[in-house]
Short mmCIF file of C-alpha atoms in Angstrom, two decimals:
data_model
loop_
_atom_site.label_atom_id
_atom_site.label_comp_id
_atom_site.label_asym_id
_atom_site.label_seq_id
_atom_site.Cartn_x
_atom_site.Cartn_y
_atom_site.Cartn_z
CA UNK A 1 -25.90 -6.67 4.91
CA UNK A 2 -22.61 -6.37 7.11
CA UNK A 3 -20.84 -8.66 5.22
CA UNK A 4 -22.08 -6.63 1.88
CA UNK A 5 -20.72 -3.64 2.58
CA UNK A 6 -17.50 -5.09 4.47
CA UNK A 7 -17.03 -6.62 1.07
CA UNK A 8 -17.76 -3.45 -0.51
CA UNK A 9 -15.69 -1.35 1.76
CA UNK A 10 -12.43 -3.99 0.70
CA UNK A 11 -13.15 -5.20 -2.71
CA UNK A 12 -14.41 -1.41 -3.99
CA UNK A 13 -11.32 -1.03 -3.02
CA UNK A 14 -12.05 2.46 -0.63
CA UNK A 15 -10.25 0.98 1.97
CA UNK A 16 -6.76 0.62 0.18
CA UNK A 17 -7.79 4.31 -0.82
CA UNK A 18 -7.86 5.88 2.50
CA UNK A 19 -5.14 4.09 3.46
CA UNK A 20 -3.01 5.83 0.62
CA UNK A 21 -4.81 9.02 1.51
CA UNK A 22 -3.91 8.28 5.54
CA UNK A 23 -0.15 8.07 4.46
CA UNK A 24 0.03 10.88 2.36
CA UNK A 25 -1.79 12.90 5.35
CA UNK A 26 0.27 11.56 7.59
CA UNK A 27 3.86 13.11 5.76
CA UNK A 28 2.16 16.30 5.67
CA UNK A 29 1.50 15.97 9.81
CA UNK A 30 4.70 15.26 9.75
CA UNK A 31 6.72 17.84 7.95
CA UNK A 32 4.77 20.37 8.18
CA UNK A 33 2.69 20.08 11.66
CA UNK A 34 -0.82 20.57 9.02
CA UNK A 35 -2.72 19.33 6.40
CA UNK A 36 -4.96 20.74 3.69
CA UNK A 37 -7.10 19.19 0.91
CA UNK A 38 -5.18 19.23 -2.11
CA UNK A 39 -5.19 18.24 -5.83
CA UNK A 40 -2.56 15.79 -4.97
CA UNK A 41 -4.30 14.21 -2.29
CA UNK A 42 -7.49 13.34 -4.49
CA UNK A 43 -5.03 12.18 -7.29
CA UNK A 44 -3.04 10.00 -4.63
CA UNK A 45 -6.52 8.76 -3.29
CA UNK A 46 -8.49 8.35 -6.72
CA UNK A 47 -5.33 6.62 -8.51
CA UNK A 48 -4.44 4.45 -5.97
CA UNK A 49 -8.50 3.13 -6.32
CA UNK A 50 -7.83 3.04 -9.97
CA UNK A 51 -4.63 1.03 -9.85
CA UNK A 52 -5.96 -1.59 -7.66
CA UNK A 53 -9.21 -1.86 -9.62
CA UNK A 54 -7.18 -2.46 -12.53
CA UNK A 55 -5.13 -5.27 -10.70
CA UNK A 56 -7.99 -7.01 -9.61
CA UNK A 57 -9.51 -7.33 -12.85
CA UNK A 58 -6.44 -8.50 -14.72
CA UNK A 59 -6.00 -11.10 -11.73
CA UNK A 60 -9.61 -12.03 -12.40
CA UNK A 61 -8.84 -12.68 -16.14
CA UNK A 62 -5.90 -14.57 -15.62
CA UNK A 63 -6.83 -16.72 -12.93
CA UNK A 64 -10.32 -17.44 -15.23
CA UNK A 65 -13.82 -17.47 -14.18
CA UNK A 66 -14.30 -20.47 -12.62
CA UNK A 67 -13.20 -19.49 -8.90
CA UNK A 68 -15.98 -19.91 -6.34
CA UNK A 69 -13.78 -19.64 -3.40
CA UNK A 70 -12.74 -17.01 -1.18
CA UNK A 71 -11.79 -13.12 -2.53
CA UNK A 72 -12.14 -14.44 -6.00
CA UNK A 73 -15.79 -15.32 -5.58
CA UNK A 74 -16.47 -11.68 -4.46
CA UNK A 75 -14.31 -10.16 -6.83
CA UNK A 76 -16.83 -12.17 -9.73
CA UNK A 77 -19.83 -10.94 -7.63
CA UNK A 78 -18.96 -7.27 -7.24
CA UNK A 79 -17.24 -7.10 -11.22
CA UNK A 80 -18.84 -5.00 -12.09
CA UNK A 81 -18.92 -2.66 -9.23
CA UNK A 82 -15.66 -2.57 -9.69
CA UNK A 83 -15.01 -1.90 -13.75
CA UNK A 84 -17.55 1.21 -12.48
CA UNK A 85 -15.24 2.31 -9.89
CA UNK A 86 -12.50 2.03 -11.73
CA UNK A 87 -13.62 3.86 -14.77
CA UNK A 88 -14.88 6.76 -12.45
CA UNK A 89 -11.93 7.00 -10.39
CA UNK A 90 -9.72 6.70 -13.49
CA UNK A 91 -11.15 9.96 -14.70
CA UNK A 92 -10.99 11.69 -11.41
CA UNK A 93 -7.18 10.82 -11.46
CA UNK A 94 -6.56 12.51 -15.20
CA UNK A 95 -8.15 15.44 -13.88
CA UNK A 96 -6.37 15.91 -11.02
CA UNK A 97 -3.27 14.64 -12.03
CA UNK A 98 -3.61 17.82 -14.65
CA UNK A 99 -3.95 20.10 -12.23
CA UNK A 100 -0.76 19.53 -10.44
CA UNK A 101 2.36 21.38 -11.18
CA UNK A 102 4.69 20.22 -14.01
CA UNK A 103 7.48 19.45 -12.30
CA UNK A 104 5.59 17.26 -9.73
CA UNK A 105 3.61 15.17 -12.76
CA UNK A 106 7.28 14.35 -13.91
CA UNK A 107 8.23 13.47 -10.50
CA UNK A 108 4.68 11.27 -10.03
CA UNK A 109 5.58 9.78 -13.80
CA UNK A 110 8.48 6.82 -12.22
CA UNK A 111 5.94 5.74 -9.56
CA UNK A 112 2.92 6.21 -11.75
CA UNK A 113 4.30 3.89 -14.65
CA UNK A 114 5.40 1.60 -12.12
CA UNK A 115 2.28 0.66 -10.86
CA UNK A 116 0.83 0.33 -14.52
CA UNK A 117 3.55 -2.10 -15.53
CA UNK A 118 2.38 -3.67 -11.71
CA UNK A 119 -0.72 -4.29 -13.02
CA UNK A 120 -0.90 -4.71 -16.79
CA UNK A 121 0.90 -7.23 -18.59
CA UNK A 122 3.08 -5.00 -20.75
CA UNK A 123 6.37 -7.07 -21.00
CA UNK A 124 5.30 -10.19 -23.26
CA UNK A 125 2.16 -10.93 -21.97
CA UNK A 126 3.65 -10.55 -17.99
CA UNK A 127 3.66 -7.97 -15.42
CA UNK A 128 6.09 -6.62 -13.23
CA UNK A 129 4.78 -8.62 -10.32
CA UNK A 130 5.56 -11.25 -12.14
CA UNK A 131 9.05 -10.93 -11.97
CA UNK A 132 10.99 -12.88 -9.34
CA UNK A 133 10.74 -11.55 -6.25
CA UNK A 134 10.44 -8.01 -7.30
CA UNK A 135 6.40 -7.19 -6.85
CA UNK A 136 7.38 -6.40 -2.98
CA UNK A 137 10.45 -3.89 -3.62
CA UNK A 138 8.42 -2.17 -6.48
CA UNK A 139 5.44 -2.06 -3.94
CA UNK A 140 7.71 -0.78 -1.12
CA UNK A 141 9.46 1.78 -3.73
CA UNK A 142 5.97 3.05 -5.23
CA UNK A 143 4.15 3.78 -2.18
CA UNK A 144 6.69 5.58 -0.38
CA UNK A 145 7.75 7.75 -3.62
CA UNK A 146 4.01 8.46 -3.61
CA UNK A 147 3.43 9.21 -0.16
CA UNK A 148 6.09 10.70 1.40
CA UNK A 149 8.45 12.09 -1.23
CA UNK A 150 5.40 13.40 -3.27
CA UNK A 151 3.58 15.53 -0.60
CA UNK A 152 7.48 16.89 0.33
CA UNK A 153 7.74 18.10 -3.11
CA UNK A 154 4.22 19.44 -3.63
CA UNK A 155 4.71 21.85 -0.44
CA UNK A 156 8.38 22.88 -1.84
CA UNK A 157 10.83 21.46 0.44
CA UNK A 158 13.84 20.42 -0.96
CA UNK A 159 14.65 16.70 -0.81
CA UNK A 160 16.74 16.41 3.08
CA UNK A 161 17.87 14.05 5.15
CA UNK A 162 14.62 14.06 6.80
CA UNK A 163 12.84 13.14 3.36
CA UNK A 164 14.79 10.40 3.03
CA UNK A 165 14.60 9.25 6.40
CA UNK A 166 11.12 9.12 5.87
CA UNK A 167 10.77 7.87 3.21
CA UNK A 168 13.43 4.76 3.98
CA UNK A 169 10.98 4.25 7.27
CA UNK A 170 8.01 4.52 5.04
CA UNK A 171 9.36 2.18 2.48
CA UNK A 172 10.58 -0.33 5.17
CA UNK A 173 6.78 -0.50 6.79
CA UNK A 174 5.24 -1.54 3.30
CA UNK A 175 8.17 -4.00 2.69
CA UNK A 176 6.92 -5.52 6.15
CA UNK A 177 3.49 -5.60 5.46
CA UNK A 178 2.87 -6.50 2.39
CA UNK A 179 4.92 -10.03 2.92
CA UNK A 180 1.72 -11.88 4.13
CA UNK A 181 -0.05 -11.07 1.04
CA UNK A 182 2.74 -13.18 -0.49
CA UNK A 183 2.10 -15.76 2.43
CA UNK A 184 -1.39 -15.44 1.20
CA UNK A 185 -0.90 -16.03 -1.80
CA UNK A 186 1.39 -18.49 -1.48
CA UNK A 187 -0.11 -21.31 -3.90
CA UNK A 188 -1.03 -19.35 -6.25
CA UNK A 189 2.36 -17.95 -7.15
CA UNK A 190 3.52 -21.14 -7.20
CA UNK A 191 0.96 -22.39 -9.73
CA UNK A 192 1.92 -19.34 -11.34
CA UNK A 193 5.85 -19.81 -11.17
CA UNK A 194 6.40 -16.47 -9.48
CA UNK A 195 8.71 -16.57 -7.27
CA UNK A 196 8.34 -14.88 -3.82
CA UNK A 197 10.58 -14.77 -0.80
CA UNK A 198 7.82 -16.99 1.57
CA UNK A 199 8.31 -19.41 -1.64
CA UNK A 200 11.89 -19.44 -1.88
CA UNK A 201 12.89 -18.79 1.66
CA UNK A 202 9.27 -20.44 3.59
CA UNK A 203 7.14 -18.66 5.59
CA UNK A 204 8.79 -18.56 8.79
CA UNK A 205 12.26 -17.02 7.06
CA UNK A 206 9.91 -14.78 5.25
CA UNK A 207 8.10 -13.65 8.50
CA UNK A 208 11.68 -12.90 9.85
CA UNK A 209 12.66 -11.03 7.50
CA UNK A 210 9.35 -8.82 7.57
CA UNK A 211 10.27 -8.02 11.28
CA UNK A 212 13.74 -7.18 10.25
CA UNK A 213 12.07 -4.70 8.21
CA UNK A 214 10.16 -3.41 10.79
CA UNK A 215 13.63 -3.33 13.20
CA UNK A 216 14.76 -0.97 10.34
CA UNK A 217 12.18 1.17 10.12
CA UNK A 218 12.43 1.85 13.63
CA UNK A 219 16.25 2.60 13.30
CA UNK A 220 14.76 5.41 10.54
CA UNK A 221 12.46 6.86 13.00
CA UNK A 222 15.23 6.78 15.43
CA UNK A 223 16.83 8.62 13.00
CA UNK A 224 14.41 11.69 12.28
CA UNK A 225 14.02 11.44 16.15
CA UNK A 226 17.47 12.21 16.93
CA UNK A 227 17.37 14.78 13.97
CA UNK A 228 14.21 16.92 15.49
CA UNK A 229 11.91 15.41 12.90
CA UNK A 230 9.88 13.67 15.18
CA UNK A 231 8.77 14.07 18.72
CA UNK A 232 8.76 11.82 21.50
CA UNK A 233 4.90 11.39 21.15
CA UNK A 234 5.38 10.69 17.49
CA UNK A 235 8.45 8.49 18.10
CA UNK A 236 5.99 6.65 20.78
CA UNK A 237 3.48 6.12 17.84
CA UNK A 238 5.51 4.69 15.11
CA UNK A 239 6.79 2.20 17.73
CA UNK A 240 2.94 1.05 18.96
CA UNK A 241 2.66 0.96 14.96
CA UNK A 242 5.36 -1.16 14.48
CA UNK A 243 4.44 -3.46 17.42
CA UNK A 244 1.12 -3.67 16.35
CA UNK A 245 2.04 -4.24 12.87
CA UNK A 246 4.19 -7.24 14.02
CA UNK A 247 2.60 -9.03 15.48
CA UNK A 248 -0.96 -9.42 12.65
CA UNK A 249 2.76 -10.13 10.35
CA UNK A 250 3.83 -13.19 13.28
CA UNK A 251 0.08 -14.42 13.02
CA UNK A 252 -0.24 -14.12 9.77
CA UNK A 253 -1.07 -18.00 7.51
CA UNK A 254 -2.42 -18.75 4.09
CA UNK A 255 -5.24 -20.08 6.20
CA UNK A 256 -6.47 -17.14 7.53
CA UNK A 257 -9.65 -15.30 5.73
CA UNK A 258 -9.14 -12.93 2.98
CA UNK A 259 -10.17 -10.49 5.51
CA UNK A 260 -7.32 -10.45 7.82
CA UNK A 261 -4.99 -9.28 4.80
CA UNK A 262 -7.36 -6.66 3.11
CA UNK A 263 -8.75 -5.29 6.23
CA UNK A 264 -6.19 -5.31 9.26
CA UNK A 265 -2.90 -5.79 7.56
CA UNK A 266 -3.75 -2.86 4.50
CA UNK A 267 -5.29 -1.25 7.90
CA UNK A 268 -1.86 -0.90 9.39
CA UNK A 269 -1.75 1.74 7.12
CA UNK A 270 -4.50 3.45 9.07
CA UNK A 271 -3.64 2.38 12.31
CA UNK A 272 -0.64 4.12 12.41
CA UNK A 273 -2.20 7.04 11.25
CA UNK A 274 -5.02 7.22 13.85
CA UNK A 275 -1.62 7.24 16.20
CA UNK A 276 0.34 9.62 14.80
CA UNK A 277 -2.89 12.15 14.71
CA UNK A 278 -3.64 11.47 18.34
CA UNK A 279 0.25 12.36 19.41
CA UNK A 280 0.38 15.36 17.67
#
């Protein structure tokens, strides 16, 4: 029953979900010193479910039906949980993507139709992530447009040097983690001919470069630090964060159970903002 609704929790894909929602949360903490509900917070939340619905199912379809191992396996068993999900959250996105304010849809528009060409094989039958070695910058790009940039602009502050440290930190700390999921995914993309940087560059290079990332994202919190941005509790956080984040990166194999990269590297997300609430 644990393992059910573990499964559930990943492969529903609520956990990826809250850890959009946690970012987003997080900027507002952060600029502002509060948060409230808003329409772009359930549109963040209910579109990033949508999204990675989607990409599950198209992986599903082009990897065929025949896998009985690992994520795939559950992905076949829960189907149709997640076409559900998908279709619900979908519409819970329209709507509250029509609420916002114009000039915020148009800003949400680059990220939005990046993830859709992410996801749906628009260019000839391929996808964006199917592009050498761009999936991770696109990734990086999206999910810092969408949670740090977009809450800045929904409250009305102008786009500072702040914003853009932020968002440079923000964008460096997805870069980092998401290069397991490449490790992951390592023979896949090569049976696929997508070229990644743990294919190109092997996964000790590539693990390198992830805490390179991670170095810079700490020069960008140094940044917003030395700026007023950020306190020394907050400055404290992002550095446990980064630490933390790290080393799951430094452990991080193809071997390692679907689990590890779903749950505790997506939970990064969440980890760092569990420490950034309890320093404020």
């Amino acid at each position: 029953m644990l393992r059910s609704l573990v499964n559930l929790l990943l492969y529903g894909h609520f956990w990826i979900a809250a850890a959009a929602l946690a970012m987003t949360i997080q900027s507002h903490l952060l600029l502002e010193g509060s948060w409230h509900w808003s329409n772009l917070d359930a549109f963040i939340a209910s579109g990033t479910l949508t999204i990675y619905a989607l990409h599950r199912m198209v992986a599903l379809r082009l990897v065929g039906g025949d896998q009985t191992e690992g994520r795939f396996k559950v992905m076949q068993a829960f189907r149709w949980h997640i076409i559900a999900y998908a279709v619900i959250a979908a519409a819970f996105a329209a709507y509250f993507f029509w609420q916002l304010p114009l000039l915020l849809k148009l800003s949400l528009l680059v990220p939005n139709l990046i993830a859709l060409g992410y996801v749906l094989p628009l260019l000839n039958g391929r996808r964006l992530r199917d592009l050498p070695y761009l999936k991770i910058f696109l990734i990086a790009l999206s999910w810092a447009w969408i949670t740090v940039v977009a809450p800045a602009q929904s409250v009305g502050l102008s786009i500072n040097s702040p914003i853009i440290l932020m968002a440079l930190e923000r964008a460096c700390f997805i870069f980092a983690i998401t290069i397991p999921f490449d490790i992951r995914d390592l023979a896949q993309d090569e049976k696929a001919a997508v070229s990644t940087l743990p294919g190109a560059l092997g996964i000790l290079r590539a693990k390198r470069i992830a805490l390179v990332s991670l170095v810079l994202m700490m020069i960008f919190v140094s940044g917003n630090y030395w700026l007023g941005q950020y306190s020394t509790g907050i400055l404290f956080a992002l550095f446990l964060s980064a630490l933390s984040s790290a080393y799951l990166i430094w452990k991080a194999t193809p071997e390692k159970h679907d689990y590890y990269f779903t749950g505790l590297l997506d939970g990064t997300m969440i980890i760092q903002f569990g420490l950034i609430w309890w320093c404020i």
